[in-house]
Amino acid sequence: MAPSTPRLVVPIDPKKKPREQKLPLHNRWHPSIPPVADVMTGELFRVEMVDWTGGSIGDNDSAMDVKNIDLFTVHYLSGPCRVIDVDGIPAKPGDILAVEICDLGPLSGDEWGYTGTFDRENGGGFLTDHFPCATKAIWYFEGIYARSPHIPGVRFAGLTHPGIIGTAPSKELLDIWNEREKELQDNGFNRLQLCDILHTRPLANLPTLKGCLLGMIREGTKEWEKIAREAARTIPGRENGGNCDIKNLSRGSKIYLPVFVEGANLSMGDMHFSQGDGEVSFCGAIEMSGFLELRCEIIRDGMRKYLTPMGPTRLHVNPVFEIGPVEPRFSEWLVFEGISVDESGKQHYLDATVAYKRAVLNAIDYLSKFGYSKEQCYLLLSCCPCEGRISGIVDAPNAVATLAIPIAIFDQDIRPRKQEVPNGPKVMKRPDVLKCTYHGSLPITRNLATE
Ligand code: ZN
């Protein structure tokens, strides 16, 4: 007999708010957040998820919801799921949890998504000094394809994936996170010689009671407050996986996650219909609600066998994954180079961040010659399946980063040709992205967006 359909362990009603869902959601990492479901190794199970903002950003005609987003409430995660083997023994610290993504996609009846940039004073993004305004583009899904009324002239198959999948940290690991991130927050500006992108953005996102949601732990209780003060924010990826935003964690991929607590306590969320490498606009994938159909295996004592700690404790490890067999196929790419010399002409030493920034800016400038606004290009490069690489990291003083854009997503030939680019109002891609005005000042670099 055919096996039954995947067992639904976390249901979501996309019409309801995060706090009204049948099983409670959480938006922090902490070992004391109790599991909401048990799953067995080998069984196919289904987890549904709200979009990362829990429905705060809508399918409407304004970017005001992006501008005013409360970033203390993100990301809303489903789970944790406790993983138990066929003998009833849970995953143990030191094991590896192998999670296969057998299927994934948008929730039915909710087949749309959005890409945006945050206001420079509320979230910002990789290029926030060039693009200080909150913007938004809505995307509609047609099976495997996405198209946007706000970025006409492009259509592509999504490389769908969870932005976040991870195991719960142990208390020991959580303490390490909080200590090292606080140290960076306190002293980082003195030490870092990064380009301007960080100047209005927090160096780290430390624990806070504000907006904290802890699953089954009832809000306002003593226990809640104690956990909320320690619980790690979900913004950065860490040793447990988490918000790694890796576009290739798609259908058929398998991720090997270190286990730090009994049961592994697997959580997930932040589904992306599609995303480019780097997710540069920060609200930057095609963000959506969605589902994952998963199968887990436990590799006993796997951390000792396969993951070499590169630091002071055995906890300093990172996940490993296998790419799945199903990805959109693009054969032609236009690739933009960037080097570690910033927009002002300043030389940086082998800085891959500066080089990638330059590659993205070069691509935006180039594509805007084909009728797109610079905001349309920025959002598109953030969410279409483009490939970012560190192409060279040894040839001092310049790191070289490249950004490869699949040519086939455009309805026109974007390659350099002998003739003039057909520019002018006729070829403008309208309507443009939804855009708010920016009220702060822009002290640092020229504003490419308004040139
Ligand atoms: Zn996301």
Short mmCIF file of N, CA and C and ligand atoms in Angstrom, two decimals, residues 52 75 245 270-272 279 285 287, ligand 1:
data_model
loop_
_atom_site.label_atom_id
_atom_site.label_comp_id
_atom_site.label_asym_id
_atom_site.label_seq_id
_atom_site.Cartn_x
_atom_site.Cartn_y
_atom_site.Cartn_z
N TRP A 52 7.85 35.55 7.26
CA TRP A 52 8.75 35.90 8.38
C TRP A 52 8.20 37.01 9.27
N HIS A 75 12.06 36.57 13.44
CA HIS A 75 11.22 35.88 12.45
C HIS A 75 10.27 34.93 13.18
N ASP A 245 19.76 31.87 5.05
CA ASP A 245 19.29 32.40 3.76
C ASP A 245 20.08 31.84 2.59
N ASP A 270 10.50 31.59 7.60
CA ASP A 270 11.07 32.53 6.63
C ASP A 270 11.15 31.91 5.24
N MET A 271 10.03 31.39 4.76
CA MET A 271 10.04 30.74 3.44
C MET A 271 10.24 31.77 2.33
N HIS A 272 11.06 31.38 1.37
CA HIS A 272 11.38 32.23 0.23
C HIS A 272 10.97 31.52 -1.06
N GLU A 279 20.98 37.90 -0.75
CA GLU A 279 19.69 38.51 -0.35
C GLU A 279 19.88 39.99 -0.06
N ALA A 285 14.27 38.42 -0.21
CA ALA A 285 13.85 37.31 -1.05
C ALA A 285 12.44 37.62 -1.56
N GLU A 287 9.41 36.89 -0.20
CA GLU A 287 9.01 36.41 1.12
C GLU A 287 7.58 35.89 1.05
ZN ZN B 1 13.20 35.94 4.42
#
